[in-house]
Amino acid sequence: MAKIDFNDAEQRHAFWHSSAHLMAQAVKRLYPEVQLGTGPAKDKGFFYDFYREKAFSADDLQAIEEEMGKIVKEHLPIERFELSREEAKKLMQEKGENFKLELIDLIPEGETISFYQQGEFVDLCAGPHLENTQQIQAFKLLQTGGAYWHNDATKPMLQRIFGIAYPDKKMLKKHLDELEEARKRDHNKIGRELEYFTTVDYIGQGLPILLPKGYKLFQILQRFVEDEEERRGYQHTRTPLMAKADLYKISGHWYHYRDGMFIIGDEANEDEVLALRPMTCPFQFQAYLTRTRSYRDLPLRYAETSTLFRNESSGEMHGLIRLRQFTISEGHLIVTPEQLEDEFKKSVELAQFMLKTMGLEEDVSYRFSKWDQNDRAKYIGSPEEWERVQQEMFRILTHMDIDFEEADGEAAFYGPKLDIQIKNVFGKEDTLITVQIDFQLAKKFEMEYIDREGNKQNPYIIHRTSIGCYERTMALLLEKYAGALPLWMSPEQARVLPISDKHLEAAQALTDQLKAAGLRATLDGRNEKVGKKIKDAQNEKVPYMLVMGDQEIADGTVAVRSRKEGQLGTLPLAELITKLQTEDKEKLR
RNA sequence: GCCACUGUGGCUCAGGGGUAGAGCAAUUCACUCGUAAUGAAUAGGUCGUGAGUUCGAUUCUCACCAGUGGCUCCA
């Protein structure tokens, strides 16, 4: 039997795919009434969807694991065979696999219909697979969850079981240990422990409280972003958090986004109906509309640190990543067609600069999000316009030095997007940053400029964010650094630790001097042993600990300890301040 | 919204139909300490919320709220 090369993506894939079949075989043995959905390999691991009235319990999972172990020991060969469409349907009918029957109907005419069999278990499947069940020597079922048939919320919900498998126990243990480690970085855990944020049940879902450390980080990022934007030719606005329904009717949000908005007042009662803003675009457009614009005014770059409200459905909220109220580094660029490419590139470059400075540039991937031409109700504009703008955007993207994937059906309702994606500790992907080309809203809002020939033209609009939503970005930073943020982002950069109460006064003076030098310093004036103070500061991820005792006071120095490097010896105060200021300004690690 | 799981003092958790405990953390006093875990004392919980069953519920039932994982949706 061929040995599996786990570094080979295809072999790994086949391994996990066969693991899914192994699990399905065990499930069918234990619960014959279960109907099979589908069971593919994932990036890491596998899952299989089953139709069953009851969800699988933890005890069920254990029983399934045990049954899988038995099947492995049976050394069942895995064999492929092909059937005609009629034979295939007959077989699946006999087995009562109604979902598989649906799948057969989806296989295009002329394509071969293949099955894989191991022992009594047969599954409709394109493969490829392992040769024998005994190759799967180590596995673990990790969790269950509901999943709609065909990923469609109108279809029945199946029970999905997730698992991981490896050719040997060592590899499995390594994977499980890594999972454990990743969980320890979960921003939702450390962000609360380190007191960046909290939630309160009687405030509500998706409405976190940023505690002082959380707000400090927010503020540091906001100042950094706004300064950088200003340097790059942006002007900042501050626009209302709500508007009359009329505004959203012009933009189309009222019709395309209504379920996502918090609406105040009732049209039926002829109230004045207002809605909290789910995005900033129509507000900033009003800034553009204050006077007649010439091509000489363009590009016009508006930015805003903008708080938005979206009525996400209840199951969606997650830590700081998915919220009902959040604040985004919003911006809109009003450009002529000739400026589109350059301004688009600059927008992406600004985002990349932000990612690089935060240390996240290695962790993101790029997605060119296009419309779904089979679902036109979701979008405004004609198919011809969509094709034209998407081609234009594709052209711009290929001129840039980025690898991107294309995704259908991920566009905004008014235009295609470049999404910068990032994964959290659980491997779940979210959009961190987005740059979008909008060829629709300028027309709707009658935004125009006078071109060289004196003719009125609709500009293009680039919707973009430089750092994304602050809350989400903060979440990913906390996970990236496991709470130990680089100095420039640390809410508390240095903590002064007096050896005893005797040294409190000198320690206070040192703290004040550091603050005067623009550093974020605090004093631990507790009546505790210095060892304990150091330990606490380490746990709270403070980058620098400054110990003050008789020796230091006599010498006019400070004993410096770094979280990363341990004892750094004693430094004269002026030298310490220079060191910290230098590191603070560096930003890049 | 759907499928599940969870909810006992700041944290980790124990307990169990008769109105609650432990360790750590906290506070005060003593000690004034050079890399946490000395001594003494104190405080802190209507056991997520509401209703039902019961003589009595934190413990049983139901509903709701919130947190978490998955699906759908989305920044």
XYZ file of C-alpha atoms (C1' of nucleotides) in Angstrom:
664
model
C 0.000 0.000 0.000
C 1.375 3.412 -0.947
C 2.510 5.556 1.936
C 0.659 8.845 2.227
C 2.615 11.997 1.620
C 0.848 14.459 3.888
C 2.704 17.406 2.392
C 0.979 16.701 -0.880
C -2.279 18.636 -0.890
C -4.082 16.101 -3.087
C -3.126 13.114 -0.980
C -4.019 14.970 2.200
C -7.337 15.848 0.665
C -8.049 12.241 -0.300
C -7.073 11.148 3.190
C -9.576 13.458 4.836
C -12.204 12.681 2.269
C -11.844 8.979 3.048
C -11.979 9.856 6.739
C -15.353 11.456 6.112
C -16.531 8.248 4.459
C -15.199 6.238 7.371
C -17.219 8.385 9.737
C -20.323 8.088 7.563
C -19.956 4.311 7.533
C -19.798 4.261 11.331
C -22.837 6.550 11.559
C -24.842 4.341 9.202
C -23.951 1.258 11.235
C -25.048 2.858 14.500
C -28.010 4.846 13.183
C -29.350 3.119 10.060
C -32.247 5.594 9.810
C -29.820 8.430 9.032
C -29.712 9.729 5.444
C -26.434 10.858 3.961
C -25.852 14.406 2.797
C -22.373 15.232 1.584
C -19.000 14.832 3.257
C -15.953 16.579 1.819
C -12.451 17.320 3.063
C -11.762 20.808 4.411
C -8.520 22.808 4.480
C -7.854 20.979 7.705
C -9.947 17.939 8.446
C -13.304 16.900 7.133
C -17.013 16.870 7.831
C -20.066 14.933 6.795
C -23.689 16.119 6.823
C -26.384 13.707 7.959
C -30.124 14.025 8.014
C -31.415 12.936 11.399
C -34.302 14.171 13.534
C -32.181 14.453 16.623
C -28.838 16.199 16.836
C -25.815 14.078 17.669
C -24.811 14.276 21.320
C -21.320 14.114 22.778
C -22.034 10.475 23.688
C -23.077 9.788 20.104
C -19.776 11.206 18.863
C -17.870 8.931 21.170
C -19.836 5.905 19.995
C -19.166 6.906 16.380
C -15.454 7.244 17.074
C -15.392 3.766 18.591
C -17.223 2.311 15.618
C -14.736 4.045 13.285
C -11.939 2.321 15.175
C -13.567 -1.041 14.519
C -13.935 -0.331 10.809
C -10.272 0.643 10.566
C -9.347 -2.703 12.102
C -11.466 -4.505 9.505
C -8.934 -3.364 6.878
C -11.663 -2.748 4.331
C -10.434 -2.072 0.797
C -11.925 1.085 -0.739
C -13.123 0.398 -4.247
C -14.456 2.583 -7.005
C -17.142 1.624 -9.486
C -19.239 3.425 -12.049
C -22.911 3.165 -12.849
C -25.263 4.544 -15.434
C -27.630 7.267 -14.285
C -30.524 4.805 -14.075
C -28.531 2.224 -12.143
C -27.187 4.870 -9.817
C -30.661 6.142 -9.034
C -31.935 2.638 -8.481
C -29.128 1.904 -6.043
C -29.700 5.075 -4.043
C -33.443 4.483 -4.016
C -32.889 1.023 -2.583
C -30.736 2.506 0.118
C -33.246 5.257 0.844
C -30.689 8.000 0.232
C -32.998 10.777 -0.931
C -30.357 13.487 -0.778
C -28.028 11.430 -2.969
C -30.833 11.088 -5.485
C -30.988 14.863 -5.680
C -27.235 14.981 -6.192
C -27.423 12.514 -9.085
C -29.881 14.849 -10.797
C -27.354 17.647 -10.494
C -24.614 15.708 -12.281
C -24.444 17.041 -15.844
C -25.441 14.752 -18.674
C -22.507 12.799 -20.055
C -20.413 12.870 -16.907
C -19.514 9.562 -15.306
C -21.317 8.695 -12.098
C -18.943 7.003 -9.707
C -19.339 5.329 -6.336
C -16.909 4.271 -3.672
C -17.473 1.203 -1.561
C -15.867 -0.075 1.600
C -17.482 -3.153 3.107
C -21.235 -2.660 3.213
C -20.927 1.122 2.828
C -21.495 2.698 -0.585
C -21.314 6.421 -1.320
C -21.915 8.447 -4.435
C -18.589 10.203 -4.847
C -16.168 11.514 -7.428
C -13.143 10.606 -5.288
C -10.244 10.149 -5.156
C -9.845 8.063 -2.024
C -7.365 5.998 -0.043
C -6.876 2.315 -0.808
C -7.928 0.900 2.541
C -9.636 2.038 5.730
C -6.677 0.844 7.805
C -4.626 3.794 6.541
C -6.591 6.067 8.850
C -4.850 5.384 12.125
C -5.662 8.455 14.211
C -8.791 10.556 14.238
C -10.953 12.694 16.459
C -14.479 14.004 16.035
C -14.368 17.625 17.083
C -17.804 19.137 17.023
C -21.277 19.141 15.582
C -23.422 21.860 14.121
C -26.407 22.372 11.916
C -25.900 23.022 8.211
C -28.518 23.670 5.554
C -28.777 21.252 2.669
C -26.967 22.859 -0.273
C -26.095 25.806 1.974
C -29.584 27.102 1.409
C -31.562 28.439 4.365
C -34.847 27.418 2.733
C -33.732 23.781 2.587
C -33.820 21.306 5.482
C -31.118 21.435 8.091
C -28.723 18.540 8.353
C -26.451 17.624 11.244
C -22.818 18.265 10.414
C -20.061 16.440 12.264
C -16.546 17.831 12.030
C -13.482 15.683 12.482
C -9.760 15.530 11.976
C -7.662 12.510 11.045
C -4.008 11.630 10.506
C -1.969 8.596 9.521
C -0.485 8.427 13.021
C -1.269 9.464 16.579
C 1.649 11.856 16.918
C 0.407 14.052 14.092
C -3.070 14.039 15.597
C -1.763 15.071 18.986
C 0.235 17.871 17.434
C -2.864 19.137 15.660
C -4.993 18.973 18.810
C -2.310 20.805 20.778
C -2.218 23.517 18.134
C -5.980 23.867 18.331
C -5.691 24.234 22.080
C -3.030 26.926 21.657
C -5.125 28.785 19.110
C -8.073 28.858 21.486
C -5.897 30.530 24.094
C -5.394 33.395 21.657
C -9.112 33.844 21.074
C -9.712 37.593 21.371
C -13.063 36.905 22.919
C -11.299 35.228 25.826
C -8.169 37.343 26.228
C -9.939 40.555 25.278
C -12.207 40.091 28.260
C -9.492 38.785 30.575
C -7.189 41.673 29.755
C -10.104 44.065 30.121
C -10.267 45.417 26.602
C -14.022 44.939 26.429
C -16.994 43.386 28.093
C -20.622 42.722 27.296
C -23.698 43.060 29.442
C -26.788 40.976 28.817
C -29.195 43.835 29.476
C -27.435 46.080 26.968
C -27.838 43.514 24.255
C -26.190 41.361 21.651
C -23.452 42.776 19.501
C -23.127 45.884 21.673
C -19.832 45.612 23.539
C -18.474 48.073 26.053
C -14.915 49.113 25.281
C -13.172 49.324 28.638
C -10.389 51.901 29.146
C -7.738 49.671 27.571
C -9.999 48.856 24.652
C -10.820 52.482 24.032
C -7.164 53.447 24.325
C -6.262 50.958 21.614
C -9.167 52.235 19.532
C -7.940 55.794 19.980
C -4.340 54.935 19.119
C -5.465 53.286 15.899
C -7.895 56.068 15.063
C -5.274 58.785 15.468
C -2.821 56.766 13.425
C -5.372 56.220 10.663
C -6.651 59.787 10.513
C -3.145 61.250 10.480
C -2.071 58.910 7.713
C -5.206 59.648 5.694
C -4.688 63.367 6.045
C -1.109 62.919 4.862
C -2.463 61.134 1.816
C -4.862 63.842 0.793
C -8.047 62.896 2.595
C -10.411 65.357 4.233
C -12.436 64.197 7.197
C -16.136 64.719 7.679
C -18.473 64.095 10.541
C -21.973 63.214 9.451
C -25.157 62.281 11.337
C -25.737 58.818 12.749
C -29.259 58.725 11.371
C -31.331 60.074 8.558
C -34.844 60.103 7.215
C -35.946 57.136 5.171
C -35.862 59.420 2.111
C -32.086 59.359 2.032
C -31.918 55.574 1.999
C -34.608 55.464 -0.648
C -32.377 57.423 -3.011
C -29.388 55.213 -2.330
C -31.428 52.039 -2.630
C -30.527 50.850 0.828
C -34.167 51.138 1.837
C -35.011 48.479 -0.721
C -31.851 46.385 -0.689
C -30.812 46.576 2.925
C -33.939 47.233 4.931
C -33.738 44.107 7.092
C -30.300 45.203 8.189
C -31.381 48.644 9.429
C -32.661 49.883 12.760
C -35.721 51.891 11.842
C -37.296 54.454 14.134
C -40.940 55.366 13.633
C -43.659 53.695 11.650
C -44.595 54.628 8.103
C -48.084 53.176 8.524
C -48.793 55.704 11.307
C -47.424 58.524 9.155
C -44.639 59.063 11.636
C -41.484 60.651 10.430
C -39.400 57.579 9.772
C -35.714 57.690 10.556
C -33.105 54.977 10.374
C -29.759 54.588 12.065
C -27.150 54.519 9.374
C -25.862 51.140 8.236
C -23.198 52.844 6.101
C -21.781 56.299 5.505
C -21.963 56.642 1.738
C -25.141 58.678 1.259
C -24.091 61.086 4.001
C -20.702 61.821 2.555
C -22.254 62.215 -0.863
C -24.215 65.154 0.531
C -20.904 66.819 1.319
C -19.962 66.521 -2.336
C -23.293 67.953 -3.413
C -22.895 71.249 -1.532
C -21.678 72.959 -4.691
C -20.985 72.502 -8.365
C -17.832 70.491 -8.878
C -15.304 70.760 -11.651
C -12.957 68.065 -12.876
C -10.334 70.260 -11.235
C -11.829 69.404 -7.826
C -11.260 65.693 -8.390
C -10.128 63.398 -7.014
C -11.969 64.365 -3.880
C -11.123 62.107 -0.963
C -13.464 62.044 2.018
C -12.782 59.993 5.121
C -14.664 59.588 8.359
C -14.339 57.589 11.521
C -17.868 56.418 11.232
C -20.081 54.541 13.640
C -22.578 52.285 11.925
C -25.580 50.261 13.019
C -26.639 47.024 11.445
C -29.427 44.858 12.716
C -27.649 41.552 12.311
C -29.762 38.517 13.035
C -29.274 37.046 16.451
C -27.043 34.095 15.630
C -24.396 36.185 13.888
C -22.770 38.148 16.663
C -19.310 37.125 17.704
C -16.963 38.833 20.167
C -15.687 42.054 18.588
C -15.771 40.566 15.101
C -19.458 40.768 14.299
C -21.435 43.539 15.986
C -24.614 45.541 15.742
C -22.791 48.801 16.340
C -19.262 49.295 15.122
C -16.945 52.003 13.883
C -15.235 51.878 10.534
C -12.456 53.938 8.985
C -14.791 54.892 6.198
C -14.007 56.812 3.057
C -15.270 57.753 -0.383
C -13.225 58.956 -3.282
C -14.981 60.858 -6.023
C -12.949 60.375 -9.190
C -13.024 60.798 -12.948
C -12.687 57.688 -15.120
C -9.066 58.628 -15.840
C -8.299 58.779 -12.123
C -10.011 55.533 -11.229
C -7.059 53.186 -11.603
C -4.573 55.394 -9.805
C -6.897 56.184 -6.915
C -7.964 52.575 -6.597
C -4.332 51.511 -6.387
C -3.587 54.201 -3.835
C -6.520 53.061 -1.730
C -5.207 49.516 -1.731
C -1.701 50.791 -0.969
C -3.020 52.699 2.026
C -4.731 49.546 3.283
C -1.536 47.583 2.735
C 0.452 50.197 4.609
C -1.930 49.826 7.531
C -1.694 46.033 7.441
C 2.078 46.170 7.285
C 2.315 48.596 10.170
C 0.042 46.430 12.288
C 1.965 43.309 11.315
C -1.001 41.640 9.651
C 0.191 41.758 6.026
C 1.236 38.099 5.997
C -2.104 36.935 7.308
C -4.456 38.300 4.689
C -5.653 37.125 1.307
C -7.303 39.103 -1.467
C -10.707 38.390 -2.946
C -12.166 39.970 -6.058
C -15.863 39.938 -5.200
C -18.133 39.958 -8.207
C -21.851 39.938 -8.653
C -23.984 36.876 -9.310
C -25.592 37.282 -12.689
C -28.162 34.612 -11.757
C -29.389 36.616 -8.787
C -30.032 40.031 -10.316
C -32.599 41.130 -7.751
C -29.750 41.639 -5.303
C -28.048 44.255 -7.461
C -28.745 47.551 -9.150
C -27.526 48.457 -12.626
C -27.557 46.638 -15.938
C -25.631 43.450 -16.722
C -23.656 45.398 -19.354
C -22.511 47.947 -16.776
C -21.589 45.212 -14.329
C -19.534 43.391 -16.938
C -17.811 46.591 -17.997
C -16.897 47.678 -14.466
C -15.834 44.207 -13.408
C -13.558 43.985 -16.428
C -12.131 47.382 -15.562
C -11.523 46.301 -11.997
C -9.989 43.025 -13.123
C -7.644 44.988 -15.372
C -6.586 47.234 -12.494
C -6.052 44.277 -10.185
C -3.863 42.474 -12.690
C -1.711 45.610 -12.929
C -1.107 45.371 -9.218
C 1.281 43.017 -7.510
C -1.313 40.981 -5.635
C -2.622 37.429 -5.800
C -6.365 37.364 -5.657
C -9.173 34.873 -5.877
C -12.400 35.601 -7.660
C -15.710 35.077 -5.923
C -19.124 35.287 -7.521
C -22.036 36.714 -5.578
C -19.900 38.594 -3.057
C -20.194 42.079 -4.577
C -21.952 45.014 -2.941
C -25.341 45.754 -4.459
C -23.870 48.776 -6.246
C -20.555 47.403 -7.457
C -17.658 44.923 -7.314
C -15.188 44.847 -4.430
C -11.664 43.950 -3.577
C -11.958 42.322 -0.156
C -8.968 41.777 2.050
C -9.753 38.642 4.009
C -8.343 37.369 7.263
C -8.910 34.264 9.373
C -9.518 34.211 13.099
C -8.107 31.626 15.540
C -10.875 29.185 14.620
C -9.941 29.457 10.949
C -13.096 31.358 10.137
C -12.572 33.955 7.437
C -13.892 37.503 7.550
C -13.448 40.646 5.523
C -11.068 43.038 7.236
C -10.773 45.700 4.576
C -12.653 46.430 1.394
C -12.137 48.697 -1.618
C -15.106 48.986 -3.928
C -15.863 50.570 -7.251
C -19.312 52.110 -7.429
C -20.736 53.071 -10.802
C -24.356 53.459 -9.669
C -24.825 55.731 -6.710
C -23.410 58.888 -8.300
C -26.247 58.737 -10.809
C -28.858 58.108 -8.130
C -27.666 61.065 -6.081
C -27.144 63.256 -9.142
C -23.514 63.758 -8.292
C -21.798 65.427 -11.205
C -18.711 67.282 -12.239
C -18.048 69.551 -15.187
C -15.416 68.081 -17.470
C -12.859 69.934 -19.617
C -15.404 70.377 -22.389
C -17.936 71.878 -20.006
C -20.158 68.796 -19.981
C -21.727 67.285 -16.890
C -20.450 63.836 -16.009
C -21.152 61.320 -13.243
C -17.981 60.467 -11.386
C -16.922 57.039 -10.242
C -16.971 56.539 -6.511
C -14.490 54.381 -4.654
C -15.824 53.150 -1.316
C -12.921 52.099 0.800
C -11.664 51.563 4.296
C -8.066 51.918 5.350
C -7.994 49.781 8.459
C -11.470 48.270 8.409
C -13.731 48.270 11.416
C -11.836 49.199 14.513
C -13.482 46.554 16.672
C -12.817 43.754 14.224
C -9.264 44.908 13.597
C -8.649 45.081 17.330
C -9.965 41.533 17.686
C -7.554 40.246 15.073
C -4.655 42.171 16.584
C -5.363 40.665 19.997
C -5.368 37.224 18.413
C -2.295 37.857 16.297
C -0.242 38.975 19.299
C -2.036 36.820 21.892
C -2.730 40.056 23.758
C 0.916 41.181 23.808
C 0.607 44.115 21.430
C 3.655 45.909 19.980
C 4.709 48.927 22.006
C 3.121 51.551 19.767
C -0.293 49.953 20.172
C -0.034 49.030 23.836
C -2.602 50.844 25.960
C -0.045 50.676 28.755
C 3.530 50.903 27.549
C 5.405 50.884 30.828
C 4.539 50.232 34.436
C 6.582 51.648 37.282
C 7.055 49.273 40.188
C 8.365 50.664 43.481
C 10.151 48.079 45.624
C 8.389 49.354 48.707
C 6.281 52.250 49.945
C 9.509 54.101 50.678
C 10.081 54.417 46.945
C 6.564 55.430 46.060
C 7.346 59.093 45.718
C 10.267 58.553 43.369
C 8.186 56.070 41.385
C 5.392 58.616 41.022
C 7.895 61.193 39.812
C 9.253 58.729 37.238
C 5.729 57.934 36.042
C 4.988 61.633 35.620
C 8.192 62.188 33.659
C 7.371 59.343 31.295
C 3.883 60.711 30.779
C 5.322 64.158 30.112
C 7.493 62.534 27.445
C 4.337 61.294 25.722
C 4.560 57.698 26.889
C 1.712 55.708 28.356
C 3.029 54.880 31.799
C 1.283 53.786 34.979
C 2.300 53.248 38.564
C 1.745 50.074 40.535
C 1.547 51.594 43.984
C 0.155 48.495 45.642
C 1.659 47.258 48.824
C 2.985 44.070 47.236
C 6.313 42.398 46.741
C 8.015 43.577 43.585
C 8.128 40.012 42.277
C 4.376 39.875 42.387
C 4.074 43.238 40.691
C 6.300 41.995 37.877
C 4.312 38.815 37.516
C 1.061 40.757 37.338
C 2.467 43.164 34.762
C 3.668 40.203 32.670
C 0.236 38.617 32.825
C -1.309 41.888 31.780
C 1.093 42.010 28.809
C 2.750 45.300 29.751
C 5.798 45.698 27.474
C 8.114 47.380 29.997
C 8.411 47.110 33.755
C 10.465 49.744 35.524
C 11.667 48.860 38.996
C 12.440 51.665 41.463
C 14.424 51.035 44.657
C 17.139 52.557 46.811
C 19.828 51.771 44.263
C 18.053 53.466 41.369
C 17.124 56.518 43.372
C 20.735 56.917 44.486
C 22.073 56.504 40.909
C 19.319 58.391 39.110
C 18.623 55.298 36.997
C 15.793 52.865 36.368
C 15.943 49.056 36.388
C 14.303 48.039 33.124
C 12.635 44.722 32.426
C 11.074 43.922 29.101
C 8.200 41.495 28.673
C 9.922 39.912 25.695
C 13.578 39.975 26.762
C 13.535 39.918 30.544
C 16.060 41.951 32.548
C 17.689 44.729 30.547
C 19.780 46.196 33.374
C 19.613 49.755 34.629
C 19.401 52.783 32.396
C 19.630 56.510 33.077
C 16.174 58.061 32.813
C 16.948 60.107 29.704
C 18.252 57.030 27.918
C 15.144 55.060 28.883
C 12.848 57.740 27.533
C 14.751 57.884 24.258
C 14.642 54.115 23.961
C 10.896 53.937 24.493
C 10.161 56.886 22.247
C 12.264 55.390 19.487
C 10.524 52.067 19.744
C 7.145 53.794 19.894
C 7.796 55.640 16.635
C 9.211 52.654 14.821
C 5.839 50.928 14.625
C 7.234 48.222 12.390
C 8.657 45.457 14.485
C -33.172 33.413 11.744
C -31.799 27.920 12.014
C -29.021 23.474 14.684
C -26.542 22.607 19.277
C -23.882 23.621 23.910
C -23.198 26.839 28.195
C -24.819 30.461 32.287
C -23.222 29.351 40.718
C -19.094 35.694 44.077
C -13.616 39.205 39.679
C -11.429 34.129 37.725
C -11.438 28.530 37.822
C -14.892 25.305 39.563
C -17.647 22.020 43.467
C -22.593 21.240 45.185
C -27.575 20.038 45.190
C -35.774 20.365 46.440
C -35.278 23.167 52.687
C -33.095 29.683 50.878
C -24.954 28.307 49.071
C -19.199 26.479 49.371
C -13.499 25.868 47.867
C -8.951 27.725 45.676
C -6.993 31.962 43.458
C -8.071 37.253 43.133
C -9.827 41.628 46.148
C -9.950 44.893 50.773
C -7.794 46.245 55.709
C -3.894 45.795 59.286
C 1.001 43.980 60.419
C 5.661 43.224 57.706
C 8.870 47.591 53.934
C 10.117 43.416 51.352
C 15.007 43.308 44.671
C 11.727 39.277 40.769
C 4.493 36.263 42.777
C 2.155 32.801 46.175
C 4.328 35.816 54.991
C 0.708 36.388 59.201
C -4.090 38.109 60.905
C -8.784 39.827 59.745
C -12.716 41.416 56.344
C -15.834 41.902 52.422
C -18.180 39.934 48.148
C -23.532 35.773 45.409
C -31.675 37.433 45.642
C -26.899 30.431 41.975
C -28.579 34.827 33.994
C -34.129 36.809 34.103
C -39.314 35.628 34.524
C -43.264 32.236 35.142
C -44.994 27.291 36.566
C -44.910 22.671 39.749
C -44.211 22.302 45.175
C -45.546 23.502 52.001
C -40.745 25.176 50.061
C -36.754 25.875 44.251
C -30.583 28.058 43.047
C -31.582 22.577 42.308
C -37.508 20.026 38.467
C -40.530 22.169 33.929
C -41.341 26.080 30.398
C -40.314 30.756 28.254
C -37.003 34.641 27.649
C -31.991 36.973 27.867
C -26.824 36.576 27.159
C -22.212 33.910 25.783
C -19.924 30.067 22.579
C -19.414 26.596 18.109
C -21.679 25.456 13.275
C -25.134 27.001 9.013
C -27.367 31.120 6.424
C -26.363 36.355 6.099
C -22.466 40.066 6.419
C -17.596 44.799 7.561
